[in-house]
mmCIF file of C-alpha atoms and ligand atoms in Angstrom:
data_model
loop_
_atom_site.group_PDB
_atom_site.id
_atom_site.type_symbol
_atom_site.label_atom_id
_atom_site.label_comp_id
_atom_site.label_asym_id
_atom_site.label_seq_id
_atom_site.Cartn_x
_atom_site.Cartn_y
_atom_site.Cartn_z
ATOM 1 C CA MET J 1 3.452 -71.540 81.775
ATOM 2 C CA THR J 2 4.947 -73.914 84.269
ATOM 3 C CA ASP J 3 3.785 -75.999 87.245
ATOM 4 C CA THR J 4 6.883 -74.808 89.034
ATOM 5 C CA VAL J 5 5.938 -72.531 91.886
ATOM 6 C CA VAL J 6 7.936 -69.446 92.666
ATOM 7 C CA LEU J 7 7.208 -68.894 96.345
ATOM 8 C CA PRO J 8 6.155 -65.276 96.933
ATOM 9 C CA MET J 9 7.681 -62.871 99.392
ATOM 10 C CA THR J 10 4.704 -62.562 101.762
ATOM 11 C CA GLY J 11 5.422 -60.035 104.510
ATOM 12 C CA ALA J 12 8.969 -59.693 103.232
ATOM 13 C CA LEU J 13 11.123 -56.611 102.822
ATOM 14 C CA THR J 14 10.722 -54.670 99.586
ATOM 15 C CA GLU J 15 12.909 -52.193 97.705
ATOM 16 C CA ALA J 16 11.250 -49.379 99.669
ATOM 17 C CA ASP J 17 12.792 -50.844 102.864
ATOM 18 C CA ILE J 18 16.381 -50.659 101.565
ATOM 19 C CA ASP J 19 18.430 -47.874 103.140
ATOM 20 C CA PRO J 20 19.499 -45.776 100.117
ATOM 21 C CA THR J 21 22.965 -45.301 101.657
ATOM 22 C CA LEU J 22 23.539 -49.084 101.887
ATOM 23 C CA ASP J 23 26.519 -50.396 99.921
ATOM 24 C CA LEU J 24 24.684 -53.229 98.167
ATOM 25 C CA VAL J 25 27.810 -55.069 97.018
ATOM 26 C CA ASP J 26 29.088 -55.201 100.636
ATOM 27 C CA ALA J 27 25.649 -56.144 101.948
ATOM 28 C CA ILE J 28 25.270 -58.990 99.417
ATOM 29 C CA ASP J 29 28.746 -60.201 100.293
ATOM 30 C CA ARG J 30 27.867 -60.245 103.998
ATOM 31 C CA LEU J 31 24.637 -62.170 103.306
ATOM 32 C CA ARG J 32 26.562 -64.619 101.097
ATOM 33 C CA ARG J 33 28.747 -65.547 104.087
ATOM 34 C CA GLU J 34 25.960 -65.473 106.706
ATOM 35 C CA LYS J 35 23.635 -67.663 104.642
ATOM 36 C CA ASN J 36 26.281 -69.937 103.125
ATOM 37 C CA ALA J 37 25.117 -68.891 99.675
ATOM 38 C CA VAL J 38 26.682 -69.228 96.239
ATOM 39 C CA ILE J 39 25.838 -66.630 93.597
ATOM 40 C CA LEU J 40 25.733 -68.016 90.047
ATOM 41 C CA ALA J 41 25.411 -65.637 87.095
ATOM 42 C CA HIS J 42 24.964 -66.063 83.366
ATOM 43 C CA TYR J 43 27.120 -64.059 80.939
ATOM 44 C CA TYR J 44 24.018 -62.094 79.889
ATOM 45 C CA GLN J 45 23.734 -60.417 83.306
ATOM 46 C CA GLU J 46 24.696 -56.777 83.905
ATOM 47 C CA GLY J 47 28.452 -56.387 84.489
ATOM 48 C CA GLU J 48 27.979 -55.411 88.151
ATOM 49 C CA ILE J 49 26.131 -58.694 88.765
ATOM 50 C CA GLN J 50 28.766 -60.747 86.928
ATOM 51 C CA ASP J 51 31.428 -59.064 89.056
ATOM 52 C CA LEU J 52 29.905 -60.045 92.389
ATOM 53 C CA ALA J 53 29.027 -63.617 91.371
ATOM 54 C CA ASP J 54 31.015 -66.597 92.660
ATOM 55 C CA PHE J 55 30.794 -68.150 89.229
ATOM 56 C CA VAL J 56 29.880 -66.806 85.783
ATOM 57 C CA GLY J 57 29.225 -69.306 83.038
ATOM 58 C CA ASP J 58 27.160 -70.693 80.175
ATOM 59 C CA SER J 59 24.114 -72.882 80.679
ATOM 60 C CA LEU J 60 26.074 -76.156 80.873
ATOM 61 C CA ASP J 61 28.710 -74.940 83.317
ATOM 62 C CA LEU J 62 26.098 -73.205 85.485
ATOM 63 C CA SER J 63 24.108 -76.476 85.636
ATOM 64 C CA ARG J 64 27.233 -78.400 86.635
ATOM 65 C CA LYS J 65 28.084 -75.793 89.256
ATOM 66 C CA ALA J 66 24.525 -75.893 90.672
ATOM 67 C CA ALA J 67 24.640 -79.708 90.836
ATOM 68 C CA ALA J 68 27.993 -79.759 92.646
ATOM 69 C CA THR J 69 27.755 -76.854 95.082
ATOM 70 C CA GLU J 70 27.957 -77.421 98.819
ATOM 71 C CA ALA J 71 26.383 -74.059 99.624
ATOM 72 C CA GLU J 72 23.003 -74.086 101.392
ATOM 73 C CA MET J 73 21.498 -71.398 99.178
ATOM 74 C CA ILE J 74 21.892 -70.928 95.416
ATOM 75 C CA VAL J 75 21.210 -67.399 94.198
ATOM 76 C CA PHE J 76 20.671 -67.820 90.469
ATOM 77 C CA CYS J 77 21.133 -64.631 88.454
ATOM 78 C CA GLY J 78 19.833 -65.514 85.037
ATOM 79 C CA VAL J 79 16.319 -66.396 83.951
ATOM 80 C CA ARG J 80 13.731 -68.544 85.709
ATOM 81 C CA PHE J 81 14.333 -71.820 83.849
ATOM 82 C CA MET J 82 17.984 -71.688 84.999
ATOM 83 C CA GLY J 83 16.830 -71.461 88.629
ATOM 84 C CA GLU J 84 14.510 -74.418 87.949
ATOM 85 C CA VAL J 85 17.427 -76.462 86.600
ATOM 86 C CA ALA J 86 19.406 -75.688 89.765
ATOM 87 C CA LYS J 87 16.482 -76.849 91.949
ATOM 88 C CA ILE J 88 15.942 -80.014 89.874
ATOM 89 C CA LEU J 89 19.624 -80.915 90.251
ATOM 90 C CA SER J 90 19.995 -79.769 93.881
ATOM 91 C CA PRO J 91 16.595 -80.298 95.525
ATOM 92 C CA GLY J 92 17.975 -79.975 99.051
ATOM 93 C CA LYS J 93 19.167 -76.395 98.461
ATOM 94 C CA THR J 94 17.165 -73.205 98.724
ATOM 95 C CA VAL J 95 17.253 -71.781 95.180
ATOM 96 C CA VAL J 96 16.308 -68.113 94.944
ATOM 97 C CA ILE J 97 16.037 -65.936 91.853
ATOM 98 C CA PRO J 98 16.075 -62.135 91.986
ATOM 99 C CA ASP J 99 12.923 -61.699 89.885
ATOM 100 C CA ALA J 100 10.175 -64.284 89.446
ATOM 101 C CA GLU J 101 9.136 -62.646 86.157
ATOM 102 C CA ALA J 102 12.463 -63.294 84.407
ATOM 103 C CA GLY J 103 11.140 -65.605 81.685
ATOM 104 C CA CYS J 104 12.475 -66.703 78.291
ATOM 105 C CA SER J 105 10.920 -66.337 74.840
ATOM 106 C CA LEU J 106 12.027 -69.859 73.881
ATOM 107 C CA GLU J 107 10.363 -71.324 76.974
ATOM 108 C CA GLU J 108 7.199 -69.350 76.189
ATOM 109 C CA SER J 109 7.152 -70.676 72.611
ATOM 110 C CA CYS J 110 6.945 -74.278 73.806
ATOM 111 C CA ARG J 111 4.019 -75.051 76.121
ATOM 112 C CA ALA J 112 3.947 -78.513 77.667
ATOM 113 C CA GLU J 113 0.513 -79.469 76.236
ATOM 114 C CA THR J 114 1.537 -78.574 72.673
ATOM 115 C CA PHE J 115 4.938 -80.190 73.094
ATOM 116 C CA LYS J 116 3.264 -83.387 74.303
ATOM 117 C CA ALA J 117 1.072 -83.409 71.171
ATOM 118 C CA PHE J 118 4.252 -82.915 69.053
ATOM 119 C CA ARG J 119 5.863 -85.898 70.789
ATOM 120 C CA ASP J 120 2.724 -88.023 70.484
ATOM 121 C CA LYS J 121 2.686 -87.355 66.721
ATOM 122 C CA HIS J 122 6.253 -88.740 66.448
ATOM 123 C CA PRO J 123 6.272 -91.716 68.851
ATOM 124 C CA ASP J 124 9.415 -93.305 67.351
ATOM 125 C CA HIS J 125 11.518 -90.123 67.664
ATOM 126 C CA ILE J 126 14.067 -89.293 70.364
ATOM 127 C CA ALA J 127 13.107 -85.925 71.913
ATOM 128 C CA VAL J 128 16.207 -83.750 72.247
ATOM 129 C CA THR J 129 15.283 -80.528 74.037
ATOM 130 C CA TYR J 130 17.249 -77.324 74.530
ATOM 131 C CA ILE J 131 17.653 -76.396 78.193
ATOM 132 C CA ASN J 132 15.738 -73.122 77.543
ATOM 133 C CA CYS J 133 12.364 -74.683 78.392
ATOM 134 C CA SER J 134 10.094 -75.338 81.371
ATOM 135 C CA ALA J 135 10.475 -78.208 83.843
ATOM 136 C CA GLU J 136 7.309 -79.769 82.340
ATOM 137 C CA VAL J 137 8.813 -79.814 78.844
ATOM 138 C CA LYS J 138 12.052 -81.254 80.251
ATOM 139 C CA ALA J 139 10.003 -83.988 81.926
ATOM 140 C CA LEU J 140 8.531 -84.897 78.500
ATOM 141 C CA SER J 141 11.990 -85.068 76.865
ATOM 142 C CA ASP J 142 14.552 -87.854 76.432
ATOM 143 C CA VAL J 143 17.667 -85.730 76.753
ATOM 144 C CA ILE J 144 18.396 -82.054 77.407
ATOM 145 C CA VAL J 145 21.114 -80.162 75.536
ATOM 146 C CA THR J 146 22.756 -76.756 75.698
ATOM 147 C CA SER J 147 24.507 -74.937 72.889
ATOM 148 C CA SER J 148 27.873 -76.280 74.071
ATOM 149 C CA ASN J 149 26.959 -79.988 73.996
ATOM 150 C CA ALA J 150 24.084 -80.307 71.472
ATOM 151 C CA GLU J 151 26.317 -81.451 68.614
ATOM 152 C CA ILE J 152 28.152 -84.019 70.795
ATOM 153 C CA ILE J 153 24.908 -85.406 72.219
ATOM 154 C CA VAL J 154 23.084 -85.640 68.883
ATOM 155 C CA ASN J 155 26.135 -87.349 67.364
ATOM 156 C CA ALA J 156 26.046 -89.937 70.154
ATOM 157 C CA LEU J 157 22.379 -90.898 69.592
ATOM 158 C CA PRO J 158 21.570 -94.157 67.752
ATOM 159 C CA LYS J 159 21.865 -93.513 64.004
ATOM 160 C CA ASP J 160 18.703 -95.475 63.192
ATOM 161 C CA ARG J 161 16.422 -93.331 65.375
ATOM 162 C CA PRO J 162 14.777 -90.128 64.108
ATOM 163 C CA ILE J 163 15.086 -87.039 66.313
ATOM 164 C CA LEU J 164 12.805 -84.209 67.425
ATOM 165 C CA PHE J 165 14.541 -80.992 68.393
ATOM 166 C CA ALA J 166 12.785 -78.259 70.423
ATOM 167 C CA PRO J 167 12.329 -75.385 71.005
ATOM 168 C CA ASP J 168 15.042 -73.418 69.106
ATOM 169 C CA ARG J 169 14.765 -74.003 65.352
ATOM 170 C CA HIS J 170 17.995 -72.114 64.598
ATOM 171 C CA LEU J 171 20.105 -74.135 67.017
ATOM 172 C CA GLY J 172 18.332 -77.261 65.724
ATOM 173 C CA ALA J 173 19.084 -76.392 62.081
ATOM 174 C CA TYR J 174 22.727 -75.676 62.993
ATOM 175 C CA VAL J 175 23.066 -79.024 64.818
ATOM 176 C CA ALA J 176 21.414 -80.819 61.875
ATOM 177 C CA ARG J 177 23.996 -79.292 59.494
ATOM 178 C CA LYS J 178 26.912 -80.141 61.806
ATOM 179 C CA THR J 179 25.860 -83.728 62.490
ATOM 180 C CA GLY J 180 24.225 -84.616 59.171
ATOM 181 C CA ARG J 181 21.204 -85.872 61.142
ATOM 182 C CA ASP J 182 17.694 -85.164 59.995
ATOM 183 C CA LEU J 183 16.061 -83.281 62.898
ATOM 184 C CA THR J 184 12.354 -82.471 63.039
ATOM 185 C CA LEU J 185 12.347 -78.945 64.434
ATOM 186 C CA TRP J 186 9.983 -77.149 66.788
ATOM 187 C CA PRO J 187 9.313 -73.681 65.312
ATOM 188 C CA GLY J 188 10.648 -71.584 68.237
ATOM 189 C CA SER J 189 13.342 -68.934 68.396
ATOM 190 C CA CYS J 190 14.917 -66.420 70.783
ATOM 191 C CA ILE J 191 13.669 -62.838 70.366
ATOM 192 C CA ILE J 192 17.175 -61.514 70.982
ATOM 193 C CA HIS J 193 19.061 -63.579 68.427
ATOM 194 C CA GLU J 194 16.217 -63.227 65.922
ATOM 195 C CA GLN J 195 16.610 -59.447 65.618
ATOM 196 C CA PHE J 196 20.161 -59.274 64.226
ATOM 197 C CA SER J 197 20.195 -57.890 60.670
ATOM 198 C CA GLU J 198 22.277 -59.549 57.958
ATOM 199 C CA LYS J 199 22.209 -56.359 55.875
ATOM 200 C CA GLU J 200 23.537 -54.249 58.766
ATOM 201 C CA LEU J 201 26.087 -56.923 59.680
ATOM 202 C CA ILE J 202 27.476 -56.838 56.138
ATOM 203 C CA LYS J 203 27.700 -53.017 56.305
ATOM 204 C CA LEU J 204 29.493 -53.265 59.664
ATOM 205 C CA LYS J 205 31.950 -55.813 58.256
ATOM 206 C CA VAL J 206 32.731 -53.428 55.385
ATOM 207 C CA ARG J 207 33.561 -50.704 57.943
ATOM 208 C CA HIS J 208 35.642 -53.181 60.009
ATOM 209 C CA PRO J 209 37.243 -55.491 57.434
ATOM 210 C CA GLN J 210 39.586 -57.105 59.985
ATOM 211 C CA ALA J 211 36.847 -57.901 62.489
ATOM 212 C CA LEU J 212 36.038 -61.569 63.111
ATOM 213 C CA VAL J 213 32.407 -62.508 63.702
ATOM 214 C CA ALA J 214 31.587 -64.654 66.766
ATOM 215 C CA ALA J 215 27.964 -65.833 66.750
ATOM 216 C CA HIS J 216 25.724 -67.866 69.044
ATOM 217 C CA PRO J 217 23.913 -70.776 67.325
ATOM 218 C CA GLU J 218 20.560 -69.291 68.388
ATOM 219 C CA CYS J 219 21.161 -66.777 65.536
ATOM 220 C CA PRO J 220 19.370 -67.389 62.217
ATOM 221 C CA ASP J 221 21.392 -69.026 59.459
ATOM 222 C CA SER J 222 21.634 -65.679 57.590
ATOM 223 C CA ILE J 223 23.832 -64.427 60.480
ATOM 224 C CA LEU J 224 25.679 -67.707 61.106
ATOM 225 C CA ALA J 225 26.697 -67.715 57.419
ATOM 226 C CA HIS J 226 28.993 -64.746 58.200
ATOM 227 C CA ALA J 227 30.484 -66.192 61.399
ATOM 228 C CA ASP J 228 34.161 -67.037 61.860
ATOM 229 C CA HIS J 229 33.210 -68.906 65.018
ATOM 230 C CA ILE J 230 29.903 -70.327 66.280
ATOM 231 C CA GLY J 231 29.538 -71.421 69.892
ATOM 232 C CA SER J 232 27.882 -71.158 73.282
ATOM 233 C CA THR J 233 28.486 -67.993 75.293
ATOM 234 C CA ARG J 234 31.511 -69.615 76.884
ATOM 235 C CA GLY J 235 32.669 -70.893 73.485
ATOM 236 C CA LEU J 236 32.504 -67.334 72.126
ATOM 237 C CA LEU J 237 34.472 -66.037 75.114
ATOM 238 C CA ASP J 238 37.136 -68.728 74.666
ATOM 239 C CA PHE J 239 37.315 -67.925 70.936
ATOM 240 C CA VAL J 240 37.916 -64.185 71.293
ATOM 241 C CA LEU J 241 40.512 -64.758 74.025
ATOM 242 C CA THR J 242 42.501 -67.375 72.130
ATOM 243 C CA SER J 243 42.176 -65.850 68.640
ATOM 244 C CA ASP J 244 44.968 -63.705 67.196
ATOM 245 C CA GLY J 245 42.295 -61.244 66.030
ATOM 246 C CA ALA J 246 42.121 -57.782 67.574
ATOM 247 C CA GLU J 247 38.559 -56.839 66.641
ATOM 248 C CA PHE J 248 35.393 -58.906 66.947
ATOM 249 C CA ILE J 249 31.715 -58.522 66.104
ATOM 250 C CA ILE J 250 29.679 -60.308 68.759
ATOM 251 C CA ALA J 251 26.350 -61.770 67.639
ATOM 252 C CA THR J 252 24.693 -62.653 70.925
ATOM 253 C CA GLU J 253 23.317 -60.799 73.962
ATOM 254 C CA PRO J 254 25.890 -58.019 74.370
ATOM 255 C CA HIS J 255 26.458 -58.244 78.146
ATOM 256 C CA ILE J 256 28.959 -61.033 77.472
ATOM 257 C CA ILE J 257 31.216 -58.263 76.160
ATOM 258 C CA HIS J 258 31.764 -57.258 79.796
ATOM 259 C CA GLN J 259 33.652 -60.512 80.381
ATOM 260 C CA MET J 260 35.479 -60.265 77.035
ATOM 261 C CA SER J 261 36.681 -56.701 77.682
ATOM 262 C CA LYS J 262 37.715 -57.594 81.230
ATOM 263 C CA ALA J 263 39.851 -60.508 80.067
ATOM 264 C CA ALA J 264 41.200 -58.838 76.891
ATOM 265 C CA PRO J 265 41.118 -55.047 77.382
ATOM 266 C CA HIS J 266 43.418 -54.546 74.389
ATOM 267 C CA LYS J 267 40.877 -56.082 71.987
ATOM 268 C CA THR J 268 37.801 -54.395 70.501
ATOM 269 C CA PHE J 269 34.339 -55.919 70.736
ATOM 270 C CA ILE J 270 31.447 -54.579 68.668
ATOM 271 C CA PRO J 271 27.874 -55.773 69.293
ATOM 272 C CA ALA J 272 26.221 -57.150 66.131
ATOM 273 C CA PRO J 273 23.635 -54.690 64.803
ATOM 274 C CA GLY J 274 19.862 -54.952 64.643
ATOM 275 C CA ALA J 275 17.723 -53.657 61.776
ATOM 276 C CA ASP J 276 18.269 -49.988 62.671
ATOM 277 C CA GLY J 277 22.025 -50.502 62.516
ATOM 278 C CA GLY J 278 22.977 -49.919 66.108
ATOM 279 C CA CYS J 279 20.312 -50.061 68.775
ATOM 280 C CA SER J 280 20.536 -51.932 72.057
ATOM 281 C CA CYS J 281 17.623 -54.185 71.036
ATOM 282 C CA ALA J 282 19.792 -57.268 71.630
ATOM 283 C CA ASP J 283 19.681 -56.627 75.398
ATOM 284 C CA CYS J 284 17.606 -59.460 76.874
ATOM 285 C CA PRO J 285 14.651 -57.832 78.696
ATOM 286 C CA PHE J 286 14.282 -60.897 80.937
ATOM 287 C CA MET J 287 17.913 -61.016 82.062
ATOM 288 C CA ALA J 288 17.701 -57.239 82.649
ATOM 289 C CA LYS J 289 15.040 -57.706 85.324
ATOM 290 C CA ASN J 290 17.706 -58.706 87.839
ATOM 291 C CA THR J 291 19.289 -55.910 89.876
ATOM 292 C CA LEU J 292 21.556 -55.657 92.919
ATOM 293 C CA GLU J 293 18.543 -54.568 94.999
ATOM 294 C CA LYS J 294 16.580 -57.675 93.998
ATOM 295 C CA ILE J 295 19.551 -59.968 94.671
ATOM 296 C CA TYR J 296 19.939 -58.444 98.139
ATOM 297 C CA LEU J 297 16.231 -58.844 98.900
ATOM 298 C CA ALA J 298 16.104 -62.401 97.534
ATOM 299 C CA MET J 299 18.921 -63.417 99.882
ATOM 300 C CA LEU J 300 17.408 -61.613 102.858
ATOM 301 C CA ASN J 301 13.864 -62.896 102.245
ATOM 302 C CA ARG J 302 14.929 -66.339 100.942
ATOM 303 C CA ALA J 303 12.434 -65.618 98.142
ATOM 304 C CA PRO J 304 11.372 -65.722 95.335
ATOM 305 C CA ALA J 305 12.331 -69.378 95.835
ATOM 306 C CA ILE J 306 11.866 -72.157 93.283
ATOM 307 C CA ALA J 307 9.617 -75.037 94.381
ATOM 308 C CA ILE J 308 8.928 -77.980 92.084
ATOM 309 C CA PRO J 309 6.470 -80.825 92.790
ATOM 310 C CA GLU J 310 8.614 -83.900 93.512
ATOM 311 C CA ASP J 311 7.093 -86.130 90.800
ATOM 312 C CA LEU J 312 7.738 -83.433 88.194
ATOM 313 C CA ARG J 313 11.262 -82.846 89.492
ATOM 314 C CA VAL J 314 12.120 -86.540 89.272
ATOM 315 C CA ARG J 315 10.826 -86.747 85.683
ATOM 316 C CA ALA J 316 12.716 -83.605 84.658
ATOM 317 C CA LEU J 317 15.874 -84.822 86.403
ATOM 318 C CA LYS J 318 16.253 -87.906 84.189
ATOM 319 C CA PRO J 319 16.923 -86.102 80.851
ATOM 320 C CA LEU J 320 19.091 -83.524 82.655
ATOM 321 C CA GLU J 321 21.228 -86.272 84.219
ATOM 322 C CA ARG J 322 21.491 -87.891 80.799
ATOM 323 C CA MET J 323 22.787 -84.562 79.468
ATOM 324 C CA LEU J 324 25.396 -84.282 82.223
ATOM 325 C CA GLU J 325 26.581 -87.872 81.608
ATOM 326 C CA MET J 326 26.794 -87.313 77.851
ATOM 327 C CA SER J 327 28.709 -84.033 78.353
ATOM 328 C CA ALA J 328 31.624 -85.633 80.160
ATOM 329 C CA SER J 329 33.929 -84.781 77.241
ATOM 330 C CA VAL J 330 33.097 -81.043 77.485
ATOM 331 C CA PRO J 331 35.591 -79.650 80.007
ATOM 332 C CA MET J 332 34.274 -77.483 82.845
ATOM 333 C CA SER J 333 35.498 -73.916 82.463
ATOM 334 C CA SER J 334 38.090 -72.833 84.962
ATOM 335 C CA GLY J 335 40.186 -69.749 85.576
ATOM 336 C CA PRO J 336 39.377 -66.126 84.872
ATOM 337 C CA LYS J 337 39.787 -66.469 81.111
ATOM 338 C CA ALA J 338 36.990 -68.924 80.565
ATOM 339 C CA GLY J 339 34.393 -68.260 83.184
ATOM 340 C CA THR J 340 35.480 -67.969 86.799
ATOM 341 C CA PRO J 341 36.520 -64.372 87.106
ATOM 342 C CA ASN J 342 35.669 -64.084 90.758
ATOM 343 C CA ALA J 343 35.786 -66.036 93.976
ATOM 344 C CA ALA J 344 34.527 -69.571 93.210
HETATM 345 P P1 13P M 401 24.591 -70.571 76.608
HETATM 346 O O1 13P M 401 25.106 -69.663 77.696
HETATM 347 O O2 13P M 401 24.560 -71.989 77.046
HETATM 348 O O3 13P M 401 25.333 -70.359 75.339
HETATM 349 O O4 13P M 401 23.054 -70.170 76.337
HETATM 350 C C1 13P M 401 22.686 -68.912 76.047
HETATM 351 C C2 13P M 401 21.253 -68.733 76.371
HETATM 352 O O5 13P M 401 20.395 -68.983 75.600
HETATM 353 C C3 13P M 401 20.866 -68.293 77.687
HETATM 354 O O6 13P M 401 19.495 -68.207 77.794
#
């Protein structure tokens, strides 16, 4: 777990207090103006949440948005570590998340004590850590990466220094192949990307011979081997919008298809299959915890709010700032096509 405290909603309103006739989208919009709040949402959120957000993006763009916002309150619709990143980068803001239990299997796979032992065993290595981790693990790292900048950052590291990569072994293996660097990998993975089935993907490709496969690098190599494009959520969105293809198989959490279909309604998007050939097991159960009701209550109650001890925040800030500096060549998404479908 994490030292980060999610402040509880003592004496606050609960879902039972919400008038069932209330138009939640209107009510959230009113609170957004009253509280000078910005609503940030990841592409894995339900479509109705993406549609009311001020900004929808991948982990890098959401971090940049959280660091630059002038709003007083950040409402982070994603998972808890994303809210933590926003608080680390913007400590003066109130950062609320709709559900304090929205965790991440990658974060869970990499506890700070065990990660510290891993680092201690490799004292000469640079610790490159995926943003899907706790504030404590960030504080023990040299530089943070996301799926959209990992290759660029690893390529920029001194060639004579060995590298540790945690916690996603699939992203790490992909970056090692792309950069030719020898990375020592932490054995973690994302439960969502882990469940795609190569056998079922091949069968689906036979039924849709024209379909191009767009895959997130958190997928195992057996899936990436079939991909026409590999990239972050935003990279996948950019790919399907700029490609001449008309049909795509999407190997990541399927809620990103909401944004793809909105921007390219004439194209067809098929979620990559799991082992049973077509279940919705790629829906992230943590992202799914967020609802309009919880967003409304979080804004009203100003809770659950992220609080991070200042010494921890300062230690976690350093590798995050290094990431932002080293990502200068990755353009910020702009415009409805690539990640700002709404007001921002
Ligand atoms: P990106 O949106 O940066 O591709 O990351 C996906 C993810 O793992 C979210 O938890």
